[in-house]
Amino acid sequence: MLRCLVVDDEAYAGRLLASYIGKIPFLTVAGLTTNPIEALLWVQEGRADLVFLDIQMPELTGLQFLKLCGSRCKVILTTAYPDYALDGYEYDVIDYLLKPIAFDRFLRAAQKAQTALLALAPTAAPMPVTPSALAPVSNYLFVKGESKNKFLRVNHADILYAEALGNYLALVLPNQRLVTYQTLKELAEQLPQPPFLRVHKSFIISLDQISMIDGNTVYVGEKAIPVGETYREALYKLVRDPG
């Protein structure tokens, strides 16, 4: 569970983000404030893992906040101004959300933050390996449905493969094909690798679902998927040495 601090001098904008946080199982609202100085003290006391930070604020701008808080927490910038994106990434922010922020875009940023913070988690002392110890923190994702506020939960184990369709993609399940507004690159950031692997500029597959590999073609069930030259070595390495 990631402790989230929302900092926005517009109370309505802050409440909206807090409501989004409340819909995501691995996030919790640790604090909500319109005062960036109060938020900075909160961060310095180690009371937040992730900050949703506005940029244009009167007492302390978002960029000044980033300079002062250093690496004490991860930050997702939320702003109506696209001009600060480059400045934000110089401070290693997780993502840059432009207002008005749609929930599906917020969800993707949250999943990126979860992945980044899990990678930074300290390694525990050696313990006996049990099946429960190997279980992933999250074994599902949410994808946007056909209507504005509809989101579908998809278990990782049910995904056969994903195919890029421009700015959309198709998630293919055993008895269903879901088309959602998301890029393949964004999906790759949300899926554990392995068992998921990008094998072509237009395809991500689940290694668990492969029925056969024949030269530069991999079969997921009856579906023949081309293997791009860029991705071939990684695929064959995992096939030859799955451990």
GROMACS .gro file of C-alpha atoms in nm:
model
  243
    1MET     CA    1   0.000   0.000   0.000
    2LEU     CA    2   0.152   0.332  -0.112
    3ARG     CA    3   0.088   0.632   0.115
    4CYS     CA    4  -0.012   0.925  -0.108
    5LEU     CA    5   0.004   1.297  -0.039
    6VAL     CA    6  -0.196   1.529  -0.263
    7VAL     CA    7  -0.067   1.889  -0.288
    8ASP     CA    8  -0.275   2.136  -0.488
    9ASP     CA    9  -0.369   2.496  -0.407
   10GLU     CA   10  -0.706   2.434  -0.575
   11ALA     CA   11  -0.910   2.240  -0.320
   12TYR     CA   12  -1.142   2.092  -0.584
   13ALA     CA   13  -0.851   1.954  -0.787
   14GLY     CA   14  -0.703   1.798  -0.474
   15ARG     CA   15  -1.031   1.634  -0.378
   16LEU     CA   16  -1.066   1.487  -0.726
   17LEU     CA   17  -0.723   1.326  -0.705
   18ALA     CA   18  -0.801   1.197  -0.356
   19SER     CA   19  -1.117   1.035  -0.493
   20TYR     CA   20  -0.911   0.869  -0.769
   21ILE     CA   21  -0.665   0.738  -0.509
   22GLY     CA   22  -0.955   0.586  -0.314
   23LYS     CA   23  -1.051   0.375  -0.617
   24ILE     CA   24  -0.710   0.207  -0.652
   25PRO     CA   25  -0.644  -0.090  -0.419
   26PHE     CA   26  -0.270  -0.032  -0.373
   27LEU     CA   27  -0.297   0.342  -0.292
   28THR     CA   28  -0.416   0.518   0.022
   29VAL     CA   29  -0.458   0.889   0.098
   30ALA     CA   30  -0.207   0.983   0.368
   31GLY     CA   31  -0.269   1.357   0.336
   32LEU     CA   32  -0.447   1.625   0.133
   33THR     CA   33  -0.338   1.989   0.154
   34THR     CA   34  -0.345   2.318  -0.035
   35ASN     CA   35  -0.028   2.430   0.147
   36PRO     CA   36   0.300   2.310  -0.012
   37ILE     CA   37   0.504   2.409   0.295
   38GLU     CA   38   0.291   2.184   0.513
   39ALA     CA   39   0.334   1.909   0.253
   40LEU     CA   40   0.712   1.953   0.256
   41LEU     CA   41   0.720   1.898   0.632
   42TRP     CA   42   0.507   1.588   0.585
   43VAL     CA   43   0.756   1.449   0.332
   44GLN     CA   44   1.058   1.536   0.546
   45GLU     CA   45   0.901   1.338   0.830
   46GLY     CA   46   0.877   1.034   0.605
   47ARG     CA   47   0.498   1.019   0.610
   48ALA     CA   48   0.442   0.974   0.234
   49ASP     CA   49   0.570   0.740  -0.036
   50LEU     CA   50   0.417   0.918  -0.334
   51VAL     CA   51   0.326   1.285  -0.384
   52PHE     CA   52   0.077   1.413  -0.641
   53LEU     CA   53   0.214   1.764  -0.682
   54ASP     CA   54   0.074   2.072  -0.854
   55ILE     CA   55   0.330   2.310  -1.009
   56GLN     CA   56   0.171   2.656  -1.003
   57MET     CA   57   0.125   2.734  -0.632
   58PRO     CA   58   0.172   3.074  -0.462
   59GLU     CA   59   0.387   2.997  -0.155
   60LEU     CA   60   0.614   2.736  -0.313
   61THR     CA   61   0.607   2.616  -0.673
   62GLY     CA   62   0.614   2.248  -0.754
   63LEU     CA   63   0.965   2.272  -0.896
   64GLN     CA   64   1.091   2.447  -0.581
   65PHE     CA   65   0.924   2.172  -0.379
   66LEU     CA   66   1.114   1.909  -0.582
   67LYS     CA   67   1.446   2.080  -0.512
   68LEU     CA   68   1.379   2.086  -0.139
   69CYS     CA   69   1.241   1.736  -0.091
   70GLY     CA   70   1.523   1.568  -0.286
   71SER     CA   71   1.484   1.191  -0.309
   72ARG     CA   72   1.273   1.143   0.004
   73CYS     CA   73   0.971   1.031  -0.198
   74LYS     CA   74   0.851   0.976  -0.552
   75VAL     CA   75   0.648   1.247  -0.728
   76ILE     CA   76   0.383   1.262  -0.998
   77LEU     CA   77   0.333   1.615  -1.127
   78THR     CA   78  -0.024   1.736  -1.188
   79THR     CA   79  -0.062   2.060  -1.379
   80ALA     CA   80  -0.256   2.245  -1.647
   81TYR     CA   81   0.072   2.363  -1.806
   82PRO     CA   82   0.265   2.132  -2.043
   83ASP     CA   83   0.569   2.364  -2.050
   84TYR     CA   84   0.724   2.220  -1.733
   85ALA     CA   85   0.745   1.856  -1.845
   86LEU     CA   86   1.117   1.862  -1.922
   87ASP     CA   87   1.198   2.038  -1.593
   88GLY     CA   88   0.997   1.779  -1.404
   89TYR     CA   89   1.174   1.482  -1.557
   90GLU     CA   90   1.510   1.632  -1.463
   91TYR     CA   91   1.401   1.564  -1.104
   92ASP     CA   92   1.318   1.201  -1.190
   93VAL     CA   93   0.942   1.238  -1.149
   94ILE     CA   94   0.737   0.925  -1.212
   95ASP     CA   95   0.491   1.089  -1.450
   96TYR     CA   96   0.349   1.421  -1.569
   97LEU     CA   97  -0.030   1.446  -1.571
   98LEU     CA   98  -0.200   1.729  -1.757
   99LYS     CA   99  -0.527   1.864  -1.619
  100PRO     CA  100  -0.807   1.780  -1.664
  101ILE     CA  101  -0.685   1.435  -1.558
  102ALA     CA  102  -0.888   1.135  -1.673
  103PHE     CA  103  -0.903   0.839  -1.436
  104ASP     CA  104  -0.752   0.592  -1.684
  105ARG     CA  105  -0.448   0.817  -1.729
  106PHE     CA  106  -0.421   0.857  -1.351
  107LEU     CA  107  -0.439   0.479  -1.309
  108ARG     CA  108  -0.153   0.422  -1.553
  109ALA     CA  109   0.062   0.674  -1.365
  110ALA     CA  110  -0.020   0.501  -1.035
  111GLN     CA  111   0.081   0.164  -1.176
  112LYS     CA  112   0.411   0.314  -1.295
  113ALA     CA  113   0.470   0.447  -0.945
  114GLN     CA  114   0.394   0.107  -0.793
  115THR     CA  115   0.647  -0.059  -1.025
  116ALA     CA  116   0.915   0.204  -0.952
  117LEU     CA  117   0.871   0.191  -0.574
  118LEU     CA  118   0.872  -0.189  -0.565
  119ALA     CA  119   1.204  -0.182  -0.751
  120LEU     CA  120   1.347   0.047  -0.482
  121ALA     CA  121   1.222  -0.160  -0.189
  122PRO     CA  122   1.507  -0.291   0.029
  123THR     CA  123   1.592  -0.655  -0.001
  124ALA     CA  124   1.489  -0.850   0.306
  125ALA     CA  125   1.722  -1.090   0.486
  126PRO     CA  126   1.732  -1.438   0.325
  127MET     CA  127   1.428  -1.646   0.417
  128PRO     CA  128   1.310  -1.991   0.320
  129VAL     CA  129   1.141  -1.969  -0.018
  130THR     CA  130   0.773  -2.057  -0.009
  131PRO     CA  131   0.507  -2.029  -0.281
  132SER     CA  132   0.347  -1.735  -0.097
  133ALA     CA  133   0.681  -1.553  -0.083
  134LEU     CA  134   0.705  -1.577  -0.461
  135ALA     CA  135   0.355  -1.440  -0.521
  136PRO     CA  136   0.348  -1.100  -0.699
  137VAL     CA  137   0.215  -0.798  -0.513
  138SER     CA  138  -0.035  -0.741  -0.790
  139ASN     CA  139  -0.150  -1.006  -1.037
  140TYR     CA  140  -0.401  -0.797  -1.229
  141LEU     CA  141  -0.451  -0.465  -1.404
  142PHE     CA  142  -0.744  -0.242  -1.494
  143VAL     CA  143  -0.820  -0.147  -1.853
  144LYS     CA  144  -1.059   0.121  -1.974
  145GLY     CA  145  -1.387  -0.011  -2.110
  146GLU     CA  146  -1.605   0.126  -2.388
  147SER     CA  147  -1.768   0.395  -2.171
  148LYS     CA  148  -1.595   0.687  -1.997
  149ASN     CA  149  -1.614   0.558  -1.641
  150LYS     CA  150  -1.599   0.184  -1.701
  151PHE     CA  151  -1.283  -0.007  -1.606
  152LEU     CA  152  -1.239  -0.381  -1.638
  153ARG     CA  153  -1.016  -0.591  -1.415
  154VAL     CA  154  -0.797  -0.832  -1.611
  155ASN     CA  155  -0.595  -1.102  -1.436
  156HIS     CA  156  -0.242  -1.143  -1.570
  157ALA     CA  157  -0.295  -1.520  -1.595
  158ASP     CA  158  -0.580  -1.468  -1.844
  159ILE     CA  159  -0.380  -1.261  -2.094
  160LEU     CA  160  -0.273  -1.456  -2.401
  161TYR     CA  161  -0.118  -1.167  -2.588
  162ALA     CA  162  -0.159  -0.796  -2.664
  163GLU     CA  163  -0.155  -0.639  -3.008
  164ALA     CA  164  -0.090  -0.272  -3.087
  165LEU     CA  165  -0.358  -0.087  -3.282
  166GLY     CA  166  -0.207   0.261  -3.315
  167ASN     CA  167  -0.288   0.449  -2.992
  168TYR     CA  168  -0.512   0.159  -2.893
  169LEU     CA  169  -0.435  -0.202  -2.819
  170ALA     CA  170  -0.620  -0.531  -2.812
  171LEU     CA  171  -0.584  -0.755  -2.506
  172VAL     CA  172  -0.664  -1.109  -2.611
  173LEU     CA  173  -0.804  -1.341  -2.344
  174PRO     CA  174  -0.919  -1.704  -2.383
  175ASN     CA  175  -1.278  -1.605  -2.470
  176GLN     CA  176  -1.259  -1.231  -2.510
  177ARG     CA  177  -1.083  -0.953  -2.701
  178LEU     CA  178  -1.069  -0.616  -2.523
  179VAL     CA  179  -0.978  -0.300  -2.714
  180THR     CA  180  -0.861  -0.013  -2.494
  181TYR     CA  181  -0.706   0.331  -2.535
  182GLN     CA  182  -0.347   0.259  -2.436
  183THR     CA  183  -0.014   0.206  -2.608
  184LEU     CA  184   0.184  -0.117  -2.602
  185LYS     CA  185   0.472   0.065  -2.431
  186GLU     CA  186   0.244   0.174  -2.148
  187LEU     CA  187   0.111  -0.179  -2.109
  188ALA     CA  188   0.465  -0.321  -2.094
  189GLU     CA  189   0.537  -0.095  -1.795
  190GLN     CA  190   0.243  -0.250  -1.608
  191LEU     CA  191   0.312  -0.618  -1.673
  192PRO     CA  192   0.572  -0.838  -1.498
  193GLN     CA  193   0.855  -0.942  -1.728
  194PRO     CA  194   0.872  -1.240  -1.742
  195PRO     CA  195   0.627  -1.403  -1.798
  196PHE     CA  196   0.529  -1.122  -2.036
  197LEU     CA  197   0.768  -1.031  -2.314
  198ARG     CA  198   0.759  -0.798  -2.608
  199VAL     CA  199   0.846  -1.001  -2.918
  200HIS     CA  200   0.760  -0.749  -3.188
  201LYS     CA  201   0.690  -0.377  -3.214
  202SER     CA  202   0.322  -0.470  -3.228
  203PHE     CA  203   0.299  -0.766  -2.987
  204ILE     CA  204   0.348  -0.860  -2.623
  205ILE     CA  205   0.297  -1.226  -2.538
  206SER     CA  206   0.272  -1.436  -2.224
  207LEU     CA  207   0.548  -1.697  -2.217
  208ASP     CA  208   0.309  -1.919  -2.022
  209GLN     CA  209   0.075  -1.930  -2.322
  210ILE     CA  210   0.326  -2.027  -2.593
  211SER     CA  211   0.233  -2.350  -2.773
  212MET     CA  212   0.525  -2.354  -3.019
  213ILE     CA  213   0.815  -2.151  -3.158
  214ASP     CA  214   0.904  -2.206  -3.522
  215GLY     CA  215   1.195  -1.995  -3.642
  216ASN     CA  216   1.085  -1.632  -3.633
  217THR     CA  217   0.726  -1.714  -3.544
  218VAL     CA  218   0.582  -1.784  -3.202
  219TYR     CA  219   0.244  -1.950  -3.161
  220VAL     CA  220   0.006  -1.861  -2.882
  221GLY     CA  221  -0.262  -2.123  -2.927
  222GLU     CA  222  -0.340  -2.107  -3.299
  223LYS     CA  223  -0.230  -1.745  -3.333
  224ALA     CA  224   0.097  -1.702  -3.526
  225ILE     CA  225   0.290  -1.398  -3.401
  226PRO     CA  226   0.605  -1.268  -3.574
  227VAL     CA  227   0.922  -1.226  -3.368
  228GLY     CA  228   1.106  -0.903  -3.449
  229GLU     CA  229   1.482  -0.912  -3.490
  230THR     CA  230   1.527  -0.667  -3.202
  231TYR     CA  231   1.343  -0.898  -2.961
  232ARG     CA  232   1.461  -1.239  -3.084
  233GLU     CA  233   1.765  -1.279  -2.858
  234ALA     CA  234   1.567  -1.205  -2.539
  235LEU     CA  235   1.299  -1.456  -2.633
  236TYR     CA  236   1.541  -1.738  -2.709
  237LYS     CA  237   1.740  -1.668  -2.394
  238LEU     CA  238   1.430  -1.711  -2.182
  239VAL     CA  239   1.326  -2.023  -2.372
  240ARG     CA  240   1.668  -2.187  -2.332
  241ASP     CA  241   1.710  -2.081  -1.968
  242PRO     CA  242   1.366  -2.017  -1.815
  243GLY     CA  243   1.514  -2.003  -1.463
   0.00000   0.00000   0.00000
